[in-house]
CSV table of C-alpha atoms (C1' of nucleotides) in Angstrom, one decimal:
chain,number,residue,atom,x,y,z
A,19,UNK,CA,0.1,-0.1,0.0
A,20,UNK,CA,1.7,3.1,-1.4
A,21,UNK,CA,0.6,6.7,-1.9
A,22,UNK,CA,-0.2,6.1,-5.7
A,23,UNK,CA,0.4,8.0,-8.8
A,24,UNK,CA,-2.4,10.1,-9.7
A,25,UNK,CA,-5.2,8.2,-11.4
A,26,UNK,CA,-8.0,9.7,-13.2
A,27,UNK,CA,-11.7,8.3,-13.8
A,28,UNK,CA,-13.0,9.4,-17.1
A,29,UNK,CA,-16.9,8.9,-17.1
A,30,UNK,CA,-19.1,9.7,-19.9
A,31,UNK,CA,-22.2,12.0,-18.9
A,32,UNK,CA,-25.5,10.3,-19.2
A,33,UNK,CA,-24.1,8.0,-21.5
A,34,UNK,CA,-26.9,6.3,-23.4
A,35,UNK,CA,-28.6,9.6,-23.6
A,36,UNK,CA,-25.7,11.4,-25.0
A,37,UNK,CA,-25.3,8.6,-27.7
A,38,UNK,CA,-28.7,9.1,-28.9
A,39,UNK,CA,-28.3,12.9,-28.8
A,40,UNK,CA,-25.2,12.8,-31.0
A,41,UNK,CA,-27.1,11.1,-33.9
A,42,UNK,CA,-30.4,13.0,-33.3
A,43,UNK,CA,-29.2,16.6,-32.9
A,44,UNK,CA,-33.0,17.9,-32.2
A,45,UNK,CA,-32.7,15.9,-28.8
A,46,UNK,CA,-29.9,18.2,-27.7
A,47,UNK,CA,-31.0,20.3,-24.8
A,48,UNK,CA,-34.2,18.2,-24.3
A,49,UNK,CA,-35.1,15.7,-21.6
A,50,UNK,CA,-34.1,12.2,-22.8
A,51,UNK,CA,-34.5,9.0,-21.2
A,52,UNK,CA,-33.3,5.6,-22.3
A,53,UNK,CA,-35.0,2.6,-21.2
A,54,UNK,CA,-34.1,-1.0,-20.3
A,55,UNK,CA,-35.2,-4.1,-21.8
A,56,UNK,CA,-39.0,-4.3,-22.7
A,57,UNK,CA,-39.0,-0.5,-22.1
A,58,UNK,CA,-39.4,-1.4,-18.6
A,59,UNK,CA,-37.1,0.9,-16.5
A,60,UNK,CA,-35.1,4.2,-16.9
A,61,UNK,CA,-31.6,3.4,-17.2
A,62,UNK,CA,-30.2,6.9,-18.5
A,63,UNK,CA,-31.3,10.4,-18.3
A,64,UNK,CA,-30.2,13.5,-19.9
A,65,UNK,CA,-29.3,16.4,-17.5
A,66,UNK,CA,-32.9,18.0,-18.6
A,67,UNK,CA,-34.6,14.6,-17.5
A,68,UNK,CA,-32.8,14.6,-14.2
A,69,UNK,CA,-34.1,18.1,-13.5
A,70,UNK,CA,-37.6,16.7,-14.2
A,71,UNK,CA,-37.2,14.6,-11.3
A,72,UNK,CA,-37.0,11.1,-13.2
A,73,UNK,CA,-35.1,8.7,-11.0
A,74,UNK,CA,-32.5,6.2,-12.3
A,75,UNK,CA,-34.2,2.8,-12.3
A,76,UNK,CA,-37.7,4.1,-12.0
A,77,UNK,CA,-40.2,2.1,-14.0
A,78,UNK,CA,-41.1,4.1,-17.1
A,79,UNK,CA,-44.8,3.7,-16.7
A,80,UNK,CA,-44.6,5.4,-13.4
A,81,UNK,CA,-42.4,8.1,-14.5
A,82,UNK,CA,-44.7,8.8,-17.6
A,83,UNK,CA,-48.0,9.0,-15.4
A,84,UNK,CA,-46.3,11.2,-12.9
A,85,UNK,CA,-45.2,13.5,-15.7
A,86,UNK,CA,-48.6,13.4,-17.4
A,87,UNK,CA,-50.1,14.5,-14.1
A,88,UNK,CA,-47.9,17.5,-14.2
A,89,UNK,CA,-48.5,18.2,-18.0
A,90,UNK,CA,-44.8,17.4,-18.6
A,91,UNK,CA,-45.1,14.5,-20.8
A,92,UNK,CA,-44.3,16.2,-23.9
A,93,UNK,CA,-41.3,17.3,-22.7
A,94,UNK,CA,-39.4,14.0,-22.5
A,95,UNK,CA,-38.5,11.8,-25.2
A,96,UNK,CA,-38.3,8.2,-24.2
A,97,UNK,CA,-36.1,5.8,-26.3
A,98,UNK,CA,-35.6,1.9,-26.1
A,99,UNK,CA,-31.9,1.0,-25.5
A,100,UNK,CA,-29.8,0.4,-28.5
A,101,UNK,CA,-27.0,-1.5,-27.2
A,102,UNK,CA,-25.3,-2.0,-30.5
A,103,UNK,CA,-24.9,1.7,-30.9
A,104,UNK,CA,-23.9,2.0,-27.4
A,105,UNK,CA,-21.2,-0.6,-27.4
A,106,UNK,CA,-19.8,0.7,-30.5
A,107,UNK,CA,-19.6,4.4,-29.2
A,108,UNK,CA,-18.0,3.0,-26.1
A,109,UNK,CA,-15.3,1.2,-28.0
A,110,UNK,CA,-14.4,4.5,-29.9
A,111,UNK,CA,-14.2,6.3,-26.5
A,112,UNK,CA,-12.1,3.8,-24.9
A,113,UNK,CA,-9.7,3.8,-27.8
A,114,UNK,CA,-9.2,7.5,-27.7
A,115,UNK,CA,-8.7,7.5,-23.8
A,116,UNK,CA,-5.9,4.8,-24.5
A,117,UNK,CA,-4.0,7.4,-26.4
A,118,UNK,CA,-3.7,9.4,-23.2
A,119,UNK,CA,-2.0,6.7,-21.1
A,120,UNK,CA,-0.3,3.3,-21.8
A,121,UNK,CA,-2.0,2.0,-18.3
A,122,UNK,CA,-5.8,2.1,-18.9
A,123,UNK,CA,-8.5,0.1,-16.9
A,124,UNK,CA,-11.8,-0.1,-18.9
A,125,UNK,CA,-14.2,-0.2,-15.9
A,126,UNK,CA,-17.4,-0.2,-17.5
A,127,UNK,CA,-19.2,0.5,-20.6
A,128,UNK,CA,-18.9,4.3,-20.1
A,129,UNK,CA,-16.0,4.6,-17.6
A,130,UNK,CA,-12.2,4.2,-17.6
A,131,UNK,CA,-9.4,4.6,-15.2
A,132,UNK,CA,-6.2,5.9,-16.6
A,133,UNK,CA,-2.7,6.3,-14.7
A,134,UNK,CA,-1.5,9.8,-15.2
A,135,UNK,CA,2.1,9.5,-14.4
A,136,UNK,CA,5.3,11.1,-15.9
A,137,UNK,CA,3.3,13.6,-17.9
A,138,UNK,CA,5.1,16.8,-19.0
A,139,UNK,CA,1.8,18.8,-17.7
A,140,UNK,CA,-0.3,19.1,-14.8
A,141,UNK,CA,-2.9,16.3,-14.8
A,142,UNK,CA,-5.5,19.1,-14.8
A,143,UNK,CA,-4.4,20.1,-18.2
A,144,UNK,CA,-4.4,16.4,-19.5
A,145,UNK,CA,-7.9,16.2,-18.0
A,146,UNK,CA,-9.2,19.1,-20.3
A,147,UNK,CA,-7.4,17.8,-23.3
A,148,UNK,CA,-9.2,14.3,-22.6
A,149,UNK,CA,-12.5,16.2,-22.6
A,150,UNK,CA,-12.0,18.3,-25.7
A,151,UNK,CA,-10.7,15.3,-27.8
A,152,UNK,CA,-13.4,12.8,-26.8
A,153,UNK,CA,-16.1,15.5,-27.6
A,154,UNK,CA,-14.3,16.6,-30.7
A,155,UNK,CA,-14.1,12.9,-31.9
A,156,UNK,CA,-17.2,11.4,-30.8
A,157,UNK,CA,-19.6,14.2,-29.9
A,158,UNK,CA,-19.7,12.7,-26.4
A,159,UNK,CA,-19.3,14.9,-23.1
A,160,UNK,CA,-17.3,13.4,-20.3
A,161,UNK,CA,-16.0,14.5,-16.9
A,162,UNK,CA,-12.6,13.8,-15.3
A,163,UNK,CA,-11.8,13.1,-11.7
A,164,UNK,CA,-8.2,12.9,-10.5
A,165,UNK,CA,-6.9,11.5,-7.3
A,166,UNK,CA,-4.2,9.7,-5.5
A,167,UNK,CA,-6.6,6.6,-5.4
A,168,UNK,CA,-9.2,5.0,-7.5
A,169,UNK,CA,-11.7,5.7,-4.7
A,170,UNK,CA,-10.9,9.4,-4.5
A,171,UNK,CA,-10.7,9.7,-8.4
A,172,UNK,CA,-14.4,8.5,-8.5
A,173,UNK,CA,-15.3,11.1,-5.8
A,174,UNK,CA,-13.4,13.6,-7.9
A,175,UNK,CA,-15.5,12.7,-10.6
A,176,UNK,CA,-18.6,13.2,-8.7
A,177,UNK,CA,-17.6,16.4,-7.9
A,178,UNK,CA,-16.7,17.6,-11.3
A,179,UNK,CA,-20.2,16.4,-12.4
A,180,UNK,CA,-22.0,18.1,-9.5
A,181,UNK,CA,-20.5,21.6,-9.7
A,182,UNK,CA,-19.7,23.4,-13.0
A,183,UNK,CA,-17.2,25.3,-11.4
A,184,UNK,CA,-14.9,22.4,-12.0
A,185,UNK,CA,-15.3,22.8,-15.8
A,186,UNK,CA,-15.5,19.1,-16.0
A,187,UNK,CA,-12.1,18.4,-14.3
A,188,UNK,CA,-11.4,17.8,-10.7
A,189,UNK,CA,-8.1,17.0,-9.5
A,190,UNK,CA,-8.1,16.2,-5.7
A,191,UNK,CA,-4.3,14.8,-6.0
A,192,UNK,CA,-3.0,18.6,-6.0
A,193,UNK,CA,-5.0,19.9,-3.0
A,194,UNK,CA,-3.9,19.8,0.4
A,195,UNK,CA,-5.5,17.7,3.3
A,196,UNK,CA,-7.6,20.6,4.5
A,197,UNK,CA,-9.0,21.4,1.0
A,198,UNK,CA,-10.0,17.7,0.4
A,199,UNK,CA,-11.6,17.4,3.6
A,200,UNK,CA,-13.6,20.6,3.1
A,201,UNK,CA,-14.8,19.0,-0.3
A,202,UNK,CA,-15.7,15.6,1.1
A,203,UNK,CA,-17.8,17.1,4.2
A,204,UNK,CA,-21.0,17.6,2.3
A,205,UNK,CA,-20.9,14.5,0.1
A,206,UNK,CA,-23.4,11.7,1.8
A,207,UNK,CA,-21.5,8.6,2.3
A,208,UNK,CA,-23.6,6.4,-0.1
A,209,UNK,CA,-21.9,8.5,-3.0
A,210,UNK,CA,-18.7,6.7,-2.0
A,211,UNK,CA,-17.6,3.8,-4.3
A,212,UNK,CA,-18.5,0.5,-2.6
A,213,UNK,CA,-21.1,2.1,0.0
A,214,UNK,CA,-24.5,1.2,-1.1
A,215,UNK,CA,-27.8,2.2,0.5
A,216,UNK,CA,-27.9,-0.6,2.9
A,217,UNK,CA,-24.3,-0.2,4.2
A,218,UNK,CA,-25.0,3.8,4.4
A,219,UNK,CA,-27.8,2.9,6.7
A,220,UNK,CA,-25.7,0.8,9.2
A,221,UNK,CA,-22.9,3.4,9.0
A,222,UNK,CA,-25.6,6.4,9.7
A,223,UNK,CA,-26.5,4.5,13.1
A,224,UNK,CA,-22.7,4.7,13.9
A,225,UNK,CA,-22.8,8.6,13.1
A,226,UNK,CA,-20.8,8.1,9.8
A,227,UNK,CA,-23.0,10.1,7.4
A,228,UNK,CA,-20.6,11.8,4.9
A,229,UNK,CA,-17.4,10.8,2.8
A,230,UNK,CA,-15.3,12.9,5.3
A,231,UNK,CA,-16.8,10.8,8.3
A,232,UNK,CA,-15.8,7.7,6.6
A,233,UNK,CA,-12.2,8.9,6.0
A,234,UNK,CA,-11.8,9.7,9.4
A,235,UNK,CA,-13.3,6.7,10.9
A,236,UNK,CA,-10.9,4.5,12.7
A,237,UNK,CA,-9.9,1.2,10.9
A,238,UNK,CA,-10.6,-0.8,13.9
A,239,UNK,CA,-14.2,0.5,14.4
A,240,UNK,CA,-14.9,-0.1,10.6
A,241,UNK,CA,-13.8,-3.7,10.8
A,242,UNK,CA,-15.8,-4.2,13.8
A,243,UNK,CA,-18.9,-2.9,12.3
A,244,UNK,CA,-18.5,-3.6,8.6
A,245,UNK,CA,-16.2,-5.7,6.4
A,246,UNK,CA,-12.4,-5.6,5.3
A,247,UNK,CA,-13.8,-4.3,2.0
A,248,UNK,CA,-15.2,-1.0,3.7
A,249,UNK,CA,-11.7,-0.6,5.9
A,250,UNK,CA,-10.0,-0.6,2.3
A,251,UNK,CA,-12.5,1.9,1.0
A,252,UNK,CA,-11.7,4.3,4.0
A,253,UNK,CA,-8.0,3.9,3.6
A,254,UNK,CA,-8.5,4.8,-0.2
A,255,UNK,CA,-10.5,8.0,0.9
A,256,UNK,CA,-7.3,8.9,2.9
A,257,UNK,CA,-5.0,8.6,0.0
A,258,UNK,CA,-3.5,5.2,0.7
A,259,UNK,CA,-4.0,3.2,-2.4
A,260,UNK,CA,-5.4,-0.3,-2.0
A,261,UNK,CA,-6.8,-1.1,-5.2
A,262,UNK,CA,-4.5,-1.8,-8.3
A,263,UNK,CA,-5.3,-0.5,-11.8
A,264,UNK,CA,-6.4,-3.6,-13.6
A,265,UNK,CA,-5.4,-3.1,-17.1
A,266,UNK,CA,-5.9,-6.6,-18.2
A,267,UNK,CA,-9.7,-7.7,-18.3
A,268,UNK,CA,-9.6,-11.2,-16.6
A,269,UNK,CA,-11.9,-13.9,-17.9
A,270,UNK,CA,-15.5,-14.0,-16.7
A,271,UNK,CA,-16.2,-16.5,-13.9
A,272,UNK,CA,-19.9,-16.9,-15.0
A,273,UNK,CA,-21.9,-15.8,-18.0
A,274,UNK,CA,-25.4,-15.1,-17.8
A,275,UNK,CA,-28.2,-14.6,-20.4
A,276,UNK,CA,-31.5,-13.8,-19.1
A,277,UNK,CA,-34.5,-11.8,-20.3
A,278,UNK,CA,-38.0,-10.6,-19.2
A,279,UNK,CA,-40.4,-11.5,-21.8
A,280,UNK,CA,-42.7,-9.0,-23.8
A,281,UNK,CA,-45.5,-11.1,-23.0
A,282,UNK,CA,-45.8,-14.0,-20.3
A,283,UNK,CA,-45.6,-17.4,-21.4
A,284,UNK,CA,-47.2,-20.6,-19.9
A,285,UNK,CA,-46.0,-23.6,-22.2
A,286,UNK,CA,-43.1,-25.8,-22.0
A,287,UNK,CA,-42.5,-25.4,-25.6
A,288,UNK,CA,-42.3,-21.5,-25.3
A,289,UNK,CA,-39.9,-21.7,-22.4
A,290,UNK,CA,-37.9,-24.2,-24.2
A,291,UNK,CA,-37.5,-21.9,-27.2
A,292,UNK,CA,-36.5,-19.1,-24.9
A,293,UNK,CA,-33.9,-21.2,-23.0
A,294,UNK,CA,-32.4,-22.4,-26.1
A,295,UNK,CA,-32.2,-18.9,-27.4
A,296,UNK,CA,-30.5,-17.7,-24.2
A,297,UNK,CA,-28.0,-20.8,-23.9
A,298,UNK,CA,-27.0,-20.2,-27.4
A,299,UNK,CA,-26.2,-16.5,-26.8
A,300,UNK,CA,-24.4,-17.4,-23.4
A,301,UNK,CA,-22.3,-20.1,-25.2
A,302,UNK,CA,-21.3,-17.6,-28.0
A,303,UNK,CA,-19.8,-15.3,-25.0
A,304,UNK,CA,-18.2,-18.3,-23.5
A,305,UNK,CA,-16.4,-19.2,-26.8
A,306,UNK,CA,-15.3,-15.6,-27.2
A,307,UNK,CA,-13.3,-15.8,-24.2
A,308,UNK,CA,-11.9,-19.5,-25.2
A,309,UNK,CA,-13.7,-21.0,-22.4
A,310,UNK,CA,-15.7,-24.1,-21.5
A,311,UNK,CA,-18.3,-24.6,-18.8
A,312,UNK,CA,-18.7,-27.4,-16.3
A,313,UNK,CA,-22.3,-26.5,-15.3
A,314,UNK,CA,-25.1,-24.4,-16.4
A,315,UNK,CA,-28.0,-23.0,-14.2
A,316,UNK,CA,-31.5,-22.5,-15.4
A,317,UNK,CA,-34.0,-20.2,-13.8
A,318,UNK,CA,-37.8,-19.4,-14.6
A,319,UNK,CA,-40.0,-17.2,-12.6
A,320,UNK,CA,-43.6,-15.4,-12.8
A,321,UNK,CA,-43.5,-11.7,-12.2
A,322,UNK,CA,-41.6,-10.6,-9.2
A,323,UNK,CA,-44.3,-7.7,-8.7
A,324,UNK,CA,-47.6,-9.8,-8.4
A,325,UNK,CA,-47.9,-11.4,-4.9
A,326,UNK,CA,-50.9,-13.7,-5.9
A,327,UNK,CA,-50.8,-17.3,-5.5
A,328,UNK,CA,-49.5,-18.2,-8.8
A,329,UNK,CA,-46.2,-16.6,-8.0
A,330,UNK,CA,-43.4,-19.1,-8.7
A,331,UNK,CA,-39.6,-18.9,-9.1
A,332,UNK,CA,-37.3,-21.8,-9.4
A,333,UNK,CA,-33.7,-22.6,-10.7
A,334,UNK,CA,-31.5,-25.7,-10.8
A,335,UNK,CA,-27.9,-26.2,-11.5
A,336,UNK,CA,-27.3,-28.9,-14.0
A,337,UNK,CA,-23.6,-30.4,-14.1
A,338,UNK,CA,-22.1,-31.3,-17.6
A,339,UNK,CA,-20.5,-34.5,-18.2
A,340,UNK,CA,-17.5,-32.7,-19.2
A,341,UNK,CA,-16.4,-29.2,-19.4
A,342,UNK,CA,-17.9,-27.8,-23.0
A,343,UNK,CA,-18.4,-24.9,-25.1
A,344,UNK,CA,-20.8,-26.9,-27.5
A,345,UNK,CA,-24.1,-25.0,-28.0
A,346,UNK,CA,-25.8,-28.5,-28.4
A,347,UNK,CA,-24.4,-30.0,-25.3
A,348,UNK,CA,-25.3,-26.8,-23.2
A,349,UNK,CA,-28.6,-26.6,-24.6
A,350,UNK,CA,-29.4,-30.3,-23.9
A,351,UNK,CA,-28.3,-29.8,-20.1
A,352,UNK,CA,-30.4,-26.6,-20.0
A,353,UNK,CA,-33.6,-28.3,-21.3
A,354,UNK,CA,-32.9,-31.2,-18.9
A,355,UNK,CA,-32.8,-28.6,-16.2
A,356,UNK,CA,-36.1,-26.8,-17.5
A,357,UNK,CA,-37.9,-30.1,-17.5
A,358,UNK,CA,-37.2,-30.5,-13.8
A,359,UNK,CA,-38.4,-27.0,-13.2
A,360,UNK,CA,-41.4,-26.7,-15.3
A,361,UNK,CA,-44.9,-26.7,-14.0
A,362,UNK,CA,-47.9,-25.9,-15.8
A,363,UNK,CA,-50.0,-22.9,-14.5
A,364,UNK,CA,-47.8,-19.9,-13.7
A,365,UNK,CA,-47.5,-16.9,-16.2
A,366,UNK,CA,-43.9,-16.9,-16.6
A,367,UNK,CA,-42.3,-13.5,-17.0
A,368,UNK,CA,-38.7,-14.1,-17.1
A,369,UNK,CA,-36.3,-16.9,-17.9
A,370,UNK,CA,-32.5,-17.2,-17.9
A,371,UNK,CA,-29.3,-19.4,-17.8
A,372,UNK,CA,-26.1,-19.0,-16.4
A,373,UNK,CA,-22.7,-20.6,-17.2
A,374,UNK,CA,-20.9,-21.8,-14.3
A,375,UNK,CA,-17.2,-23.3,-13.4
A,376,UNK,CA,-15.8,-21.8,-16.3
A,377,UNK,CA,-12.2,-22.6,-17.4
A,378,UNK,CA,-9.9,-22.0,-20.3
A,379,UNK,CA,-10.3,-24.7,-22.9
A,380,UNK,CA,-6.9,-24.8,-23.7
A,381,UNK,CA,-5.7,-25.6,-20.1
A,382,UNK,CA,-8.1,-28.6,-19.6
A,383,UNK,CA,-6.5,-32.0,-19.1
A,384,UNK,CA,-7.3,-34.2,-21.9
A,385,UNK,CA,-9.7,-36.9,-21.1
A,386,UNK,CA,-8.1,-40.3,-21.8
A,387,UNK,CA,-11.4,-42.2,-22.4
A,388,UNK,CA,-13.2,-39.3,-24.6
A,389,UNK,CA,-13.5,-39.3,-28.3
A,390,UNK,CA,-11.0,-36.6,-29.2
A,391,UNK,CA,-12.3,-36.7,-32.8
A,392,UNK,CA,-15.8,-35.6,-31.7
A,393,UNK,CA,-14.3,-32.8,-29.8
A,394,UNK,CA,-12.6,-31.4,-32.8
A,395,UNK,CA,-15.5,-31.7,-35.0
A,396,UNK,CA,-17.6,-29.9,-32.1
A,397,UNK,CA,-14.8,-27.0,-32.2
A,398,UNK,CA,-14.8,-26.5,-36.1
A,399,UNK,CA,-18.7,-26.7,-36.0
A,400,UNK,CA,-19.0,-24.0,-33.4
A,401,UNK,CA,-16.3,-21.8,-35.0
A,402,UNK,CA,-18.3,-21.8,-38.1
A,403,UNK,CA,-21.4,-21.0,-36.4
A,404,UNK,CA,-19.8,-17.9,-34.7
A,405,UNK,CA,-18.3,-16.9,-37.8
A,406,UNK,CA,-21.6,-17.0,-39.7
A,407,UNK,CA,-23.4,-15.1,-36.9
A,408,UNK,CA,-20.6,-12.5,-36.9
A,409,UNK,CA,-20.8,-11.7,-40.5
A,410,UNK,CA,-24.6,-11.8,-40.9
A,411,UNK,CA,-25.9,-10.8,-37.7
A,412,UNK,CA,-26.7,-12.5,-34.5
A,413,UNK,CA,-29.3,-15.2,-35.0
A,414,UNK,CA,-28.7,-15.8,-38.7
A,415,UNK,CA,-27.9,-19.6,-37.8
A,416,UNK,CA,-29.4,-21.1,-34.7
A,417,UNK,CA,-30.5,-24.7,-33.4
A,418,UNK,CA,-33.7,-25.7,-35.0
A,419,UNK,CA,-35.9,-24.8,-32.1
A,420,UNK,CA,-34.5,-21.1,-31.6
A,421,UNK,CA,-37.2,-19.5,-33.6
A,422,UNK,CA,-36.5,-15.8,-34.8
A,423,UNK,CA,-39.5,-13.9,-33.8
A,424,UNK,CA,-41.4,-15.7,-30.9
A,425,UNK,CA,-44.3,-14.2,-29.3
A,426,UNK,CA,-42.5,-13.4,-26.1
A,427,UNK,CA,-39.7,-11.3,-27.7
A,428,UNK,CA,-39.0,-8.1,-26.1
A,429,UNK,CA,-41.1,-4.8,-26.8
A,430,UNK,CA,-39.0,-2.0,-28.1
A,431,UNK,CA,-41.3,0.8,-29.2
A,432,UNK,CA,-38.6,3.6,-29.4
A,433,UNK,CA,-35.2,2.2,-30.8
A,434,UNK,CA,-33.4,4.4,-32.7
A,435,UNK,CA,-31.4,3.3,-35.7
A,436,UNK,CA,-28.0,1.4,-35.3
A,437,UNK,CA,-26.1,4.1,-36.9
A,438,UNK,CA,-22.8,2.9,-36.6
A,439,UNK,CA,-23.0,-0.8,-36.9
A,440,UNK,CA,-25.6,-1.5,-39.8
A,441,UNK,CA,-25.1,-0.4,-43.3
A,442,UNK,CA,-28.9,-0.1,-43.9
A,443,UNK,CA,-29.3,2.1,-40.8
A,444,UNK,CA,-26.6,4.7,-41.5
A,445,UNK,CA,-27.4,8.5,-40.5
A,446,UNK,CA,-28.4,10.3,-43.8
A,447,UNK,CA,-27.1,14.0,-44.1
A,448,UNK,CA,-29.9,15.9,-46.3
A,449,UNK,CA,-28.2,18.6,-48.1
B,25,DT,C1',-51.6,-2.8,-19.1
B,26,DC,C1',-46.7,-1.3,-18.1
B,27,DT,C1',-41.3,-2.8,-13.0
B,28,DG,C1',-33.7,-4.7,-16.6
B,29,DG,C1',-29.6,-7.4,-17.2
B,30,DG,C1',-25.0,-8.8,-16.2
B,31,DG,C1',-21.4,-9.0,-13.2
B,32,DT,C1',-17.9,-9.2,-8.6
B,33,DC,C1',-16.8,-10.2,-3.9
B,34,DC,C1',-17.7,-11.7,0.8
B,35,DT,C1',-19.7,-14.0,4.6
B,36,DA,C1',-22.4,-17.5,7.1
B,37,DG,C1',-23.3,-21.8,7.7
B,38,DG,C1',-23.6,-26.7,6.6
B,39,DA,C1',-21.1,-31.0,5.5
B,40,DC,C1',-17.4,-33.7,6.1
B,41,DC,C1',-13.1,-35.1,7.9
B,42,DC,C1',-9.8,-36.3,11.2
C,12,DT,C1',-28.7,-34.1,32.5
C,13,DC,C1',-24.3,-34.1,30.3
C,14,DT,C1',-22.8,-34.7,23.6
C,15,DG,C1',-15.1,-31.9,21.0
C,16,DG,C1',-12.4,-28.9,18.3
C,17,DG,C1',-11.0,-27.3,14.5
C,18,DG,C1',-9.7,-27.3,9.6
C,19,DT,C1',-11.7,-27.3,4.7
C,20,DC,C1',-14.8,-27.1,1.1
C,21,DC,C1',-18.8,-25.8,-0.9
C,22,DT,C1',-23.2,-23.1,-1.6
C,23,DA,C1',-26.7,-19.8,-0.9
C,24,DG,C1',-27.5,-15.2,-0.1
C,25,DG,C1',-26.6,-10.6,0.4
C,26,DA,C1',-24.4,-6.3,-0.8
C,27,DC,C1',-22.3,-3.9,-4.1
C,28,DC,C1',-21.3,-2.2,-9.0
C,29,DC,C1',-22.6,0.0,-13.8
DNA sequence: TCTGGGGTCCTAGGACCC
DNA sequence: TCTGGGGTCCTAGGACCC
């Protein structure tokens, strides 16, 4: 644990909403919200949408009703999420950020840590160049937080977003302790990275209500009442680096694919279709990291928001005979699990699968008794399947019972075109 | 009518063993 | 009536993140 080099957290402002505004300039300066799968919840809000009191994660039908009551419904544009667009824009942003430091951790779709060390200029100046470059090359606004630790960089980013006086870049690493403490004093402890609502409540009972309180809390007291994780967080708030920059993204330990349905389903046949589709998608992701799964979990449930007698949720883990990345073997196991879980009656609202016990295919000990030629044939077939789906679009080639347009498919009433990843949906400039 | 999806890590407690 | 102690492994559940 050392006093670290300055680290920056670069975070796109209202990322999904900003992506939409880049390609639909008439949305700039307007309240825009982006909705989750099935147009269910609000997952991104433009600044103007936040100002209208729309909450993150709020069910859209509730927000809409409230806004209608206030005569504000017309002021908001709601869009279905367009992940193809956001993922592509994210890749562009991350590549640009990589030019500013050889040490980069891509933390999420819209956030990246950068180590700012050995620069010929003050980090704050680099921060401003990052903002200007990303804006000019992608149209997306970002804020930059800088600190001696990742946790302080996160908090600095929060400050930069909150107070326009920072002009989008807040560097805590250059401030003395007194100035840092003055800035942390008004920040609720729940804003600190790693402290959620539950923990904030418990800390409140101990008299720890702000980021400053947590910074000053004795380690022993924290360990007594919470976890070693929180103790690390408190040290990070004091400028003692406990969290390394993770420049290599590790393989996933589990791969999940689950969806709420656009319309509830009751029949085993339809659930089988859904589970087949989800397993195929998860297997694709598994092969993309050269992995194999030794088990698969299947889950089905009725709506979590209805408390009637028919409420039903069940899951089951099915071990595989041998670790595999073959869609056919995974689907067979998932279907076996589903058959054990299924009971007629409930209106199923959601289903999913999780690939578990993952390992690298290349590191597996060969099974002396297995037919290795079957293994080779499977790999060739799966590689071909993935290649075709990459070239012609996801779902071009599927197992026989994964149908293309099932009744339970998601609702997406308001999706914008996939401007950057589909030739037939390119933006058109009218001259 | 209408309530997301995909991850990680830690901990408590049970099973099992000597 | 009284029923060890400690280690390891696994799993389920909780909390957190975006």
